[in-house]
Short mmCIF file of C-alpha atoms in Angstrom, two decimals:
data_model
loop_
_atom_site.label_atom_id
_atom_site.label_comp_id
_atom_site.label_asym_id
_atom_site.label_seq_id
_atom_site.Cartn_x
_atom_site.Cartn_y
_atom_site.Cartn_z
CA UNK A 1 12.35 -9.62 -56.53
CA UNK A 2 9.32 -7.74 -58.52
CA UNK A 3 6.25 -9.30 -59.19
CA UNK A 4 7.04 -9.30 -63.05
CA UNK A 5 10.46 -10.40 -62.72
CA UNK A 6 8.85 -13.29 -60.44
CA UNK A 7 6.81 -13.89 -63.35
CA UNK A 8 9.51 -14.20 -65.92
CA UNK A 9 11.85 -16.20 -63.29
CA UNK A 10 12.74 -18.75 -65.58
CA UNK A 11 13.60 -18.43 -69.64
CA UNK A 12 12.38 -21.89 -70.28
CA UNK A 13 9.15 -21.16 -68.23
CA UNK A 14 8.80 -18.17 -70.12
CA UNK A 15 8.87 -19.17 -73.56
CA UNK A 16 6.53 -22.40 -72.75
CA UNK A 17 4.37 -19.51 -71.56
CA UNK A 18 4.76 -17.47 -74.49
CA UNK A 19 3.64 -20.69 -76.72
CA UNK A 20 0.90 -21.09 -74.40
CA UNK A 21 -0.23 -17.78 -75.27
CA UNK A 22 0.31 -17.54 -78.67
CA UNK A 23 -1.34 -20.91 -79.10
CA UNK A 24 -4.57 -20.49 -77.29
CA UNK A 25 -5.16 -16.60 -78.35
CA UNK A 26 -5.45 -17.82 -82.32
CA UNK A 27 -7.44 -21.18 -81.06
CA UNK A 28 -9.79 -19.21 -79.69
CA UNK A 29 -9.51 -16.62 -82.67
CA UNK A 30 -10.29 -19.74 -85.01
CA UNK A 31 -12.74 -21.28 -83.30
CA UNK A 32 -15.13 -18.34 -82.63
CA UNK A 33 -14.75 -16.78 -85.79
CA UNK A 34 -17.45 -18.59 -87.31
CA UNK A 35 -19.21 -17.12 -84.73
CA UNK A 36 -18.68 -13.05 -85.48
CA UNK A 37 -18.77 -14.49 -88.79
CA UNK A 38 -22.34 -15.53 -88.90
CA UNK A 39 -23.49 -12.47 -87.16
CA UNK A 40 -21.98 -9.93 -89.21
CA UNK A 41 -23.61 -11.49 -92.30
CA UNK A 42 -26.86 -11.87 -90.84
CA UNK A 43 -27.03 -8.68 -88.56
CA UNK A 44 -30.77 -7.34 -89.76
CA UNK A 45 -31.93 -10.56 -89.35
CA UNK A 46 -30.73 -11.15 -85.90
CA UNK A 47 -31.17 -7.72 -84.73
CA UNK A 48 -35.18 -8.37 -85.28
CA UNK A 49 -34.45 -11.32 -82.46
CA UNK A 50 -32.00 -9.38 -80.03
CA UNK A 51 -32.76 -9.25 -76.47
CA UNK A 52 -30.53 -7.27 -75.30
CA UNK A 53 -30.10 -3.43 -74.83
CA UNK A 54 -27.18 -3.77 -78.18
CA UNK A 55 -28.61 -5.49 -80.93
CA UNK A 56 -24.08 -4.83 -81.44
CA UNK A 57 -24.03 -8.56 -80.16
CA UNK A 58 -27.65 -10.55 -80.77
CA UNK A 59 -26.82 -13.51 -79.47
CA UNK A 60 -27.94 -15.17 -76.05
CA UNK A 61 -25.99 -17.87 -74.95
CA UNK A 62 -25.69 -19.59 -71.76
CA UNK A 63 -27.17 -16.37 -70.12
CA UNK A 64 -24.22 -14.40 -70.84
CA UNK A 65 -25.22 -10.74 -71.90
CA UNK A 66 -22.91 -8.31 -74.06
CA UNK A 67 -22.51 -5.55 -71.20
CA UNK A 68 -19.24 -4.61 -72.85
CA UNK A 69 -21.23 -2.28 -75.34
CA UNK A 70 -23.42 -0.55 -72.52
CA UNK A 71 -21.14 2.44 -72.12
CA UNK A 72 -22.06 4.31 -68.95
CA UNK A 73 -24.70 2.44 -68.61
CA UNK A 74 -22.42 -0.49 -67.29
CA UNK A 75 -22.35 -0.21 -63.37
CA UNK A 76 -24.60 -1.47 -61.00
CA UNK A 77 -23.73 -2.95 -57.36
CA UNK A 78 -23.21 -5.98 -59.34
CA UNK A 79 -20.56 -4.04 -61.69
CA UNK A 80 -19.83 -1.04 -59.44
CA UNK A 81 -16.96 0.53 -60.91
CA UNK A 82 -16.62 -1.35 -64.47
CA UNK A 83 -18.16 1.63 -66.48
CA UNK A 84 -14.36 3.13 -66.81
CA UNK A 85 -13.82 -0.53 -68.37
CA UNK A 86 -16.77 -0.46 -70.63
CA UNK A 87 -16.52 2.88 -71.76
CA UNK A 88 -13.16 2.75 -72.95
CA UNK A 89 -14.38 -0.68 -74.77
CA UNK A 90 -16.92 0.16 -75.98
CA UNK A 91 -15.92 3.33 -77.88
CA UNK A 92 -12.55 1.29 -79.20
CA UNK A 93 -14.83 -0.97 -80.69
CA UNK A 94 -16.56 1.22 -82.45
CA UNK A 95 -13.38 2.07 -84.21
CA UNK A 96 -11.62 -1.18 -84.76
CA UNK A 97 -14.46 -3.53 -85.99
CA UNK A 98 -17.00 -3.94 -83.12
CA UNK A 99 -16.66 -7.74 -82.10
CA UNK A 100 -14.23 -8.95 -83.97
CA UNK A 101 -12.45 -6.02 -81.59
CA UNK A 102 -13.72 -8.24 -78.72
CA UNK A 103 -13.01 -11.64 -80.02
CA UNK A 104 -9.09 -10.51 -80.64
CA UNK A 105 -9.04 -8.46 -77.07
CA UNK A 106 -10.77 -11.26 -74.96
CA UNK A 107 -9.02 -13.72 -76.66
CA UNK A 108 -5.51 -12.18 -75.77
CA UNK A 109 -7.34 -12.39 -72.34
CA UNK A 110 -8.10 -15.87 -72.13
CA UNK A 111 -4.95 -16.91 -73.03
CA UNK A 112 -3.22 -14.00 -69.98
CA UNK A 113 -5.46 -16.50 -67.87
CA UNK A 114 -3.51 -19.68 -69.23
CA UNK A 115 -0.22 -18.30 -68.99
CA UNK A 116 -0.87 -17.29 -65.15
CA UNK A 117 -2.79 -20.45 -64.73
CA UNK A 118 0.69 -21.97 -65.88
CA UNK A 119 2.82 -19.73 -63.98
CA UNK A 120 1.37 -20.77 -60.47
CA UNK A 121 1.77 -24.38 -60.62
CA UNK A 122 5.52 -24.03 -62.63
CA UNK A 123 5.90 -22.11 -59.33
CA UNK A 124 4.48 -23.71 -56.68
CA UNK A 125 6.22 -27.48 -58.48
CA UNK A 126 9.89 -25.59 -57.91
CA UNK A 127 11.49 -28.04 -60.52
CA UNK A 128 11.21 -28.67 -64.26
CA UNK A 129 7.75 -31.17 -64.66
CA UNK A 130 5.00 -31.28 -67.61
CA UNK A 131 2.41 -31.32 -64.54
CA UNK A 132 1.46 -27.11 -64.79
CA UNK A 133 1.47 -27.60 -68.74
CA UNK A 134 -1.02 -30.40 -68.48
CA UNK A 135 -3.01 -28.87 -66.45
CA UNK A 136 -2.47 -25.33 -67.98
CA UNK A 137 -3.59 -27.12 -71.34
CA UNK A 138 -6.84 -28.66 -69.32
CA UNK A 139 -7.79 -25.02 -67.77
CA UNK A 140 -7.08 -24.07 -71.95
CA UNK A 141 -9.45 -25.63 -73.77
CA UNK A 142 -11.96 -26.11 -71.08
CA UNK A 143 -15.74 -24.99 -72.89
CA UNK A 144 -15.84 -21.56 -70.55
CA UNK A 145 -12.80 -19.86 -71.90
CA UNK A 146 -13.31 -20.83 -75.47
CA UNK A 147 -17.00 -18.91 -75.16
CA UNK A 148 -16.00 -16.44 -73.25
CA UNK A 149 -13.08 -15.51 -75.53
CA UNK A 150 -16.04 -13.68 -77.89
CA UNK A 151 -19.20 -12.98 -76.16
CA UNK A 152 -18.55 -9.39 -75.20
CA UNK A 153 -19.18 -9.45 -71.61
CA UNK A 154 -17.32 -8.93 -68.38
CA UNK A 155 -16.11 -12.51 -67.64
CA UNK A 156 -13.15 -12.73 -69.48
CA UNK A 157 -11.72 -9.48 -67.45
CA UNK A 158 -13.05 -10.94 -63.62
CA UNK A 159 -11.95 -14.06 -64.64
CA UNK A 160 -7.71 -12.91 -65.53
CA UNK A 161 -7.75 -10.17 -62.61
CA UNK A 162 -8.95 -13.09 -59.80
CA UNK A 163 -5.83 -15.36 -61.55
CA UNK A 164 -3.81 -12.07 -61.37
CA UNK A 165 -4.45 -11.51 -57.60
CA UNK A 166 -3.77 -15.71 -56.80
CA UNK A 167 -0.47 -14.97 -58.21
CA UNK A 168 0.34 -12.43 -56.47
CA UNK A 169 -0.69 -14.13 -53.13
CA UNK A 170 1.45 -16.58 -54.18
CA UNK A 171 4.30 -14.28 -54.94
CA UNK A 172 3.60 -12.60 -51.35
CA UNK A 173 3.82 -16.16 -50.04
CA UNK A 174 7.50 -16.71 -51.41
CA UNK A 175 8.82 -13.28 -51.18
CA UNK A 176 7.29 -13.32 -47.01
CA UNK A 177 6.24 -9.77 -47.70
CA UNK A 178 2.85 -8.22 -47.42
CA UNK A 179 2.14 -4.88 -49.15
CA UNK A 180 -0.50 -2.87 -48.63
CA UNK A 181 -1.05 -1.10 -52.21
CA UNK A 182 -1.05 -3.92 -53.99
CA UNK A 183 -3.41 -5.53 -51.92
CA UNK A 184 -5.52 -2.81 -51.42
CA UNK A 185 -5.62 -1.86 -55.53
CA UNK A 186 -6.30 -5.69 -56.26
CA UNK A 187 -9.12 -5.98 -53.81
CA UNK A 188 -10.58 -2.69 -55.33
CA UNK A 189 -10.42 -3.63 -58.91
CA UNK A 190 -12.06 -7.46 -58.08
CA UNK A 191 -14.87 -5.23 -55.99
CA UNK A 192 -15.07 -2.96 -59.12
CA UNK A 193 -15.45 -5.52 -62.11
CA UNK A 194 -17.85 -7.78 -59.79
CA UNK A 195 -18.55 -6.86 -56.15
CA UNK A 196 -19.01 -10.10 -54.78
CA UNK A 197 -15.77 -11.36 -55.58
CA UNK A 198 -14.08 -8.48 -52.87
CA UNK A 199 -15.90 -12.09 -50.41
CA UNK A 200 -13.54 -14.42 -51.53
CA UNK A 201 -10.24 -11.84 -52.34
CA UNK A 202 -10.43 -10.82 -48.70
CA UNK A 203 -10.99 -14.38 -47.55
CA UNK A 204 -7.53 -15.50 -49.57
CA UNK A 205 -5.59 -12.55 -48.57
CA UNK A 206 -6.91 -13.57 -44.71
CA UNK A 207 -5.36 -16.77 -45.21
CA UNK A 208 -2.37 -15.77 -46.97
CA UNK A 209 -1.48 -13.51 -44.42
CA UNK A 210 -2.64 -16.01 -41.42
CA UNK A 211 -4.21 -13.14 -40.34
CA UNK A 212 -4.58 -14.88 -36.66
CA UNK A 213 -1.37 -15.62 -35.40
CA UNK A 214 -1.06 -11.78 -33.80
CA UNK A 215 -2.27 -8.59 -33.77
CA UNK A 216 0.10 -6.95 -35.65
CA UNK A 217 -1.14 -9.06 -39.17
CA UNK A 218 -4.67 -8.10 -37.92
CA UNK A 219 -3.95 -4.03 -38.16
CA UNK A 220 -2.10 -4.99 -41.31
CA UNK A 221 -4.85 -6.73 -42.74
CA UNK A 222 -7.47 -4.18 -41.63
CA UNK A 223 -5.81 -1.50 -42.88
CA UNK A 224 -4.65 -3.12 -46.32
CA UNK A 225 -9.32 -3.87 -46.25
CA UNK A 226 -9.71 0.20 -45.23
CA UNK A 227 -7.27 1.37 -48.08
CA UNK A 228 -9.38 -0.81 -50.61
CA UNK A 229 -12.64 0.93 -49.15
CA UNK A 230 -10.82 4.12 -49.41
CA UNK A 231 -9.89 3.46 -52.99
CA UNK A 232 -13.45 2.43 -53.60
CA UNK A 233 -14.86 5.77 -52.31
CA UNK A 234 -12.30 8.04 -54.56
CA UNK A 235 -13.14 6.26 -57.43
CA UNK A 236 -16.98 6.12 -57.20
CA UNK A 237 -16.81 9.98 -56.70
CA UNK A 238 -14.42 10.22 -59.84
CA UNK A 239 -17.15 7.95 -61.48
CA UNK A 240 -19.60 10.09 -59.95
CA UNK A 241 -18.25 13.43 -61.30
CA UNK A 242 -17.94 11.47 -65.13
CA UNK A 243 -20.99 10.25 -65.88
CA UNK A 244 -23.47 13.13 -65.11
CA UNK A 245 -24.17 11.87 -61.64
CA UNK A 246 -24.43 8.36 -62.18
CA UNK A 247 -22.63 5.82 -60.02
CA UNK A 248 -23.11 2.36 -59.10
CA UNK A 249 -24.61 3.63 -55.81
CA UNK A 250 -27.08 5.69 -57.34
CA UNK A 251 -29.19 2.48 -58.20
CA UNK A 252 -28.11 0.07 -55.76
CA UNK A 253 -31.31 -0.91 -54.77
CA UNK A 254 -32.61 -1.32 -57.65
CA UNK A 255 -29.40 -3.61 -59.02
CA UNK A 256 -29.98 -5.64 -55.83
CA UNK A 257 -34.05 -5.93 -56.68
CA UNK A 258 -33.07 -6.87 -60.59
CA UNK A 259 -29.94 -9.13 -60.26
CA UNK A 260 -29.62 -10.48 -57.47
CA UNK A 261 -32.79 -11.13 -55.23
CA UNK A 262 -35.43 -12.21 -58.01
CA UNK A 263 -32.20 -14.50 -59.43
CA UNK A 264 -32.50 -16.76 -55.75
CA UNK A 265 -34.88 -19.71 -54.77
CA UNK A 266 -33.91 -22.09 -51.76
CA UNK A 267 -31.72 -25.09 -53.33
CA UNK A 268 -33.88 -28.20 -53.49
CA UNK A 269 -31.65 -31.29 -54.53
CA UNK A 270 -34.72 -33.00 -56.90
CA UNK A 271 -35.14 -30.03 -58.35
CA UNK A 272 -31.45 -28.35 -58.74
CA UNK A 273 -29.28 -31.32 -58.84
CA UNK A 274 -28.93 -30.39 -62.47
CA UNK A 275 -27.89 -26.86 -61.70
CA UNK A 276 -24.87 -28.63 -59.82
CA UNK A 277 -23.21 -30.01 -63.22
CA UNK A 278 -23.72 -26.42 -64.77
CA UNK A 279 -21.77 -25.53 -62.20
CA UNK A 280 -18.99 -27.96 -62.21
CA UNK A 281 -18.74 -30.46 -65.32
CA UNK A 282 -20.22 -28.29 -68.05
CA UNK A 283 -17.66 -25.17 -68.01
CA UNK A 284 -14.91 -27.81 -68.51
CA UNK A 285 -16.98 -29.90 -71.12
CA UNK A 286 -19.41 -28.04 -73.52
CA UNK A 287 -23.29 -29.55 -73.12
CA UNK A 288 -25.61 -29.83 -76.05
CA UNK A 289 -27.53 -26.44 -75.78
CA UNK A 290 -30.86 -25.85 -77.56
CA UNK A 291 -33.06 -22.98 -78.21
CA UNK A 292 -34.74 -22.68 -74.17
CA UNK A 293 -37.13 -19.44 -74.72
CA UNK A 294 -37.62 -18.24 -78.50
CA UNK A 295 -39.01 -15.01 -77.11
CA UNK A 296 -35.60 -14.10 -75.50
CA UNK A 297 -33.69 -16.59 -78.09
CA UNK A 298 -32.20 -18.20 -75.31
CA UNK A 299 -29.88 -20.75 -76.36
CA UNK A 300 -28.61 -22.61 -73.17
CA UNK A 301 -27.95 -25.67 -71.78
CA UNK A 302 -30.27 -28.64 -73.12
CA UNK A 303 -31.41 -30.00 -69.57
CA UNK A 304 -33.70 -33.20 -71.64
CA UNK A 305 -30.30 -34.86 -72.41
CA UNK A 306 -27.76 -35.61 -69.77
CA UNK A 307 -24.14 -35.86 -70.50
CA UNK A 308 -22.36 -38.61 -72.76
CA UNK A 309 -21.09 -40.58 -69.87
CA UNK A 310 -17.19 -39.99 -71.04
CA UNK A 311 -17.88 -36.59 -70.36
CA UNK A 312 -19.39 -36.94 -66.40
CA UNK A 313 -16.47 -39.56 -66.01
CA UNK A 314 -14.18 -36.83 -67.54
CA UNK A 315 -15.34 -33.87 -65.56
CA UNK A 316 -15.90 -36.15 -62.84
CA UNK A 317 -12.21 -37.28 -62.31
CA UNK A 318 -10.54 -33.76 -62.75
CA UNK A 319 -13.33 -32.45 -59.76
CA UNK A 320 -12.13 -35.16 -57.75
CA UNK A 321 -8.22 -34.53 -58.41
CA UNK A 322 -9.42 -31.09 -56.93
CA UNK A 323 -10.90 -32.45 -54.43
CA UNK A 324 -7.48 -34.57 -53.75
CA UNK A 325 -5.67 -31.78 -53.84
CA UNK A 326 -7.75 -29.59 -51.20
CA UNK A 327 -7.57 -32.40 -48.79
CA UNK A 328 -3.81 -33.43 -49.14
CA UNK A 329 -2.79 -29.70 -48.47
CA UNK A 330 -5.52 -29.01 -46.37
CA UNK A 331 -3.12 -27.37 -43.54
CA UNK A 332 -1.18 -25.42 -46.50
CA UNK A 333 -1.81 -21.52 -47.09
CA UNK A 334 -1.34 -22.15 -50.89
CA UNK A 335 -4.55 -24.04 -50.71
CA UNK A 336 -6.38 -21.86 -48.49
CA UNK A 337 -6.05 -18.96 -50.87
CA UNK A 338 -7.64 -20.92 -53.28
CA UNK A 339 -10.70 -22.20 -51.44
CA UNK A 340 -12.81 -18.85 -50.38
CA UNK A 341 -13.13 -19.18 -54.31
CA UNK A 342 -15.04 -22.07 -54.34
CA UNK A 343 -16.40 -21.82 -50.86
CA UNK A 344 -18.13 -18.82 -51.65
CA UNK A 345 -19.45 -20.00 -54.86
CA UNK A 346 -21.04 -22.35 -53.53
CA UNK A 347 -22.15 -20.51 -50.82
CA UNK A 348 -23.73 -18.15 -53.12
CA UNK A 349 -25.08 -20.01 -55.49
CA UNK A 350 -26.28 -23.18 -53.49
CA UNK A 351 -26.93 -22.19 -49.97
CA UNK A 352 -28.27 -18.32 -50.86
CA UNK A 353 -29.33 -19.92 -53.90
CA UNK A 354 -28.73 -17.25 -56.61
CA UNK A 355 -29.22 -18.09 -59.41
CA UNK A 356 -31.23 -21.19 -58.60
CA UNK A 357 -35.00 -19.48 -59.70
CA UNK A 358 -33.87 -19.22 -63.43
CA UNK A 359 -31.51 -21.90 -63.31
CA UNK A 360 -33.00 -23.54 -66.33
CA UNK A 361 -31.57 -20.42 -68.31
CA UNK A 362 -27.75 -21.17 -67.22
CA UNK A 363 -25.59 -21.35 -64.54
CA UNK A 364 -22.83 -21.97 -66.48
CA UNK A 365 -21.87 -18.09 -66.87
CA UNK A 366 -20.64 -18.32 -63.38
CA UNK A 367 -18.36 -20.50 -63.42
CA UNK A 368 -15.29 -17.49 -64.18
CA UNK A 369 -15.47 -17.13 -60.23
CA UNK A 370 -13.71 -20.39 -58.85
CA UNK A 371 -13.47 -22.71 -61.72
CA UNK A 372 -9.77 -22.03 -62.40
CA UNK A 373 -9.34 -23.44 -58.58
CA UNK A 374 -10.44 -26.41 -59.64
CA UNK A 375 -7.34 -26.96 -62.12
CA UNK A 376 -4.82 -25.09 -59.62
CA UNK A 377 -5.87 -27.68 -56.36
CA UNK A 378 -5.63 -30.79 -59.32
CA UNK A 379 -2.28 -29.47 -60.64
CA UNK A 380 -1.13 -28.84 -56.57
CA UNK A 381 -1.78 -32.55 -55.85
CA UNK A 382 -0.06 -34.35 -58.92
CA UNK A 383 2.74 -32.33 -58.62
CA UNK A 384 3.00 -32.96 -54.61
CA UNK A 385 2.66 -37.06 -55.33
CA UNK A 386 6.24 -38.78 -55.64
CA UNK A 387 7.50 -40.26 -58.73
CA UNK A 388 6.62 -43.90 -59.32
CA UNK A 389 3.84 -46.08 -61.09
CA UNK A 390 0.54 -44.29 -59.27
CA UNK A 391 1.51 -41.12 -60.59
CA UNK A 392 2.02 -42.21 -64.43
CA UNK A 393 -1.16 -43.60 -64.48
CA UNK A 394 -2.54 -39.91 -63.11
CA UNK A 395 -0.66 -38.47 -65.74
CA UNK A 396 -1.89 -40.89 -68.52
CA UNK A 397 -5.37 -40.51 -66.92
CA UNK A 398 -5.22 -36.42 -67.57
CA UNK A 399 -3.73 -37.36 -71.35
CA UNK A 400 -6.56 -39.21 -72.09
CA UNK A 401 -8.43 -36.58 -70.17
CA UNK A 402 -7.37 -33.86 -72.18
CA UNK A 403 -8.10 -36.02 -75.48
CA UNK A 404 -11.76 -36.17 -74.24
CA UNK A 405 -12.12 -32.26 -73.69
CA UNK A 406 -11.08 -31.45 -77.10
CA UNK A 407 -12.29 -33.78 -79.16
CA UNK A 408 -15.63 -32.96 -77.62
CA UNK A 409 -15.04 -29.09 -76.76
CA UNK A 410 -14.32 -28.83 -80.39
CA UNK A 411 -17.32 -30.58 -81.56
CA UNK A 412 -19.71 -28.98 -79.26
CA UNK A 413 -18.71 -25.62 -80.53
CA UNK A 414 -19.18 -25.97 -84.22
CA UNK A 415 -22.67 -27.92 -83.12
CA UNK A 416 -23.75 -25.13 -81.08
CA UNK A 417 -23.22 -22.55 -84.18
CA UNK A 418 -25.56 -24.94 -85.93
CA UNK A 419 -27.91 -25.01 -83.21
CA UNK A 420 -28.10 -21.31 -83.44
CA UNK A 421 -28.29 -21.09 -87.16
CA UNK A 422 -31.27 -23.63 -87.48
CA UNK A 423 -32.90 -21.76 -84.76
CA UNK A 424 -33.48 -18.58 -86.26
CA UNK A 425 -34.30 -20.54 -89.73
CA UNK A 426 -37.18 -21.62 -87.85
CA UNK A 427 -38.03 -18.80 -86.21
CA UNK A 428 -37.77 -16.59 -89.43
CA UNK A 429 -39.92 -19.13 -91.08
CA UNK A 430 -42.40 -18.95 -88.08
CA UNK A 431 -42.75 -15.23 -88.68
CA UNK A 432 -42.60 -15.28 -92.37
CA UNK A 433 -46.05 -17.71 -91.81
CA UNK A 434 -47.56 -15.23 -89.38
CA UNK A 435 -47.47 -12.23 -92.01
#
């Protein structure tokens, strides 16, 4: 069986998917176009505020910055190879309407990473159940995919290819084959788009494989690892070669200096705890956010005001569903594909701490990396519980659960568009005193 026919297994699977997609790409088309909206009519304005190298996109929110519109000016050893991404963006945009181009692509986008969200758990279930809709729904309208669907910036992209290569670990899993292109090209293009994530992509193909059990799954997995470097090489020199001798190792030093070392401070729990929730809770249910820094109009998470309690009981239960669900399958390869995801997250962002110095700017943008695991390892352990009482009161728990995330998702993100507008009324009328 091929990976798209495994895909498209089923025709009543299918066209649930299809209405998944259909229905989240024009949610997230409706909801943020108020944003693209407001900027469009107020671009002078906001373009006097931008802090950004694109005053394209002028608005700073939860950290996020429009790289999508840097051109070749996109890779770094952050980014290494996305330049051939953002190029081809970029210049599309300019063509079909700038970023209500993005808001239409990244919403199509969003809603791929629904549908494959979906896909695993109808898979890994093996019989008809509403389980991998609920929780495909949950994953849907969770605050980080309904921002990400229009801020132009990589996310959206890292976020579908890491669900992309989980499915096809899975599909490995079922079909008892391991190949090395397909492999090798997925661990490339998750090393291209963000190089940290090649950490956790090797770690879950490692598992997958169960890479220790002889020798002959060790030269396997080695040389699936060497392909991917050797993939890496040919297309840094082709990146090399188009961009005037610029590549992502050209300035990997000073990437490293820029993005990643002054981002890191030790974690210190009375300090950070905070930073743990921007982690976890907020991507599923939007904060209040207020304006942080007016000189780099930095609208992020309003740290002063903790979360309505509905919402920490609300996040709170679907993290510890996850947390169910790691432990109940804890011997299971499906699971252990899905933990170097969170594992290194948290190794990153806790224990190295990056992040953690500017953590009062956001560390919600992160959250792309491992948060769909959270959903996946819920979805894994309600579908592996047996039919009976327990298990309706799960499912009327996640009802009610999903109730809470959009009434308050939805709220959240028409308040935030007001936050932003008031802002920069103030802040106009702050400069309009000054002169």
């Amino acid at each position: 069986m091929k990976f798209l026919d495994y895909i498209f297994y089923e025709r009543k699977v299918t066209w649930t998917a299809f209405v998944l997609f259909a229905g989240f790409a024009l949610f997230y088309g409706l909801m943020n176009g108020s944003y693209i909206l407001y900027i469009s009519q107020h671009a002078e304005m906001l373009g006097k505020y931008t802090p950004f190298n694109t005053a394209l996109f002028p608005i700073n929110l939860f950290n996020f910055d429009p790289s999508m519109y840097y051109g070749d000016n996109g890779s770094s050893i952050i980014h290494p190879l996305i330049s051939f991404l953002v190029v081809i963006l970029a210049t599309v945009s300019k063509l079909l309407g700038g970023n209500w181009f993005f808001l239409i692509l990244q919403s199509l986008v969003n809603a791929g990473s629904v549908v494959l969200a979906f896909v695993f758990l109808s898979r890994n279930e093996g019989r008809p159940s509403y389980t991998p809709l609920l929780f495909a729904m949950l994953f849907g309208f969770s605050s980080y995919l309904m921002f990400t669907a229009f801020i132009p910036d990589s996310y959206p992209y890292v976020q579908f290819v890491i669900l992309l290569s989980v499915l096809y670990l899975q599909y490995s899993r079922v079909q008892k084959e391991v190949h090395y292109v397909p492999n090798a090209l997925l661990a490339t293009i998750n090393f291209g788009l963000t190089s940290t994530n090649i950490v956790p992509f090797a770690g879950a193909v490692f598992f997958n494989m169960q890479v220790w059990r002889n020798k002959a799954r060790w030269k396997k997995y080695i040389g699936i690892m060497a392909l991917a470097v050797l993939m890496i090489v040919v297309l840094t020199a082709i990146q090399y070669v188009a961009f005037g001798g610029r590549s992502w190792v050209s300035n990997w030093l000073l990437g490293i200096q820029n993005g990643g070392t002054s981002y890191a401070t030790p974690f210190q729990l009375g300090v950070h705890f905070k930073a743990l929730v921007m982690l976890t809770i907020n991507p599923m249910l939007s904060p209040k956010v207020h304006l942080l820094d007016p000189g780099m109009v930095a609208f992020v998470t309003d740290l002063s005001r903790s979360n309505p309690l509905y919402v920490q009981i609300t996040g709170g239960f679907l993290l510890l569903l996850a947390f169910a669900g790691f432990i109940r399958g804890i011997r299971e390869r499906s699971v252990w594909t899905l933990m170097p995801y969170i594992l290194f997250a948290f190794l990153l962002h806790i224990v190295v701490g990056f992040g953690l110095a500017v953590y009062q700017y956001d560390m919600y943008l992160y959250a792309g990396h491992y948060l769909f695991a959270f959903y996946l390892l819920g979805g894994m352990y309600i579908s592996g519980l047996r039919s009976g009482f327990g298990k309706k009161v799960l499912i009327g728990l996640l009802l009610a659960s999903l109730l809470v995330m959009v009434g308050n998702n939805i709220y959240r993100h028409f308040e935030t568009l007001s936050t932003i507008k008031q802002s920069y009324e103030q802040l106009e009328q702050q400069r309009s005193v000054q002169q």
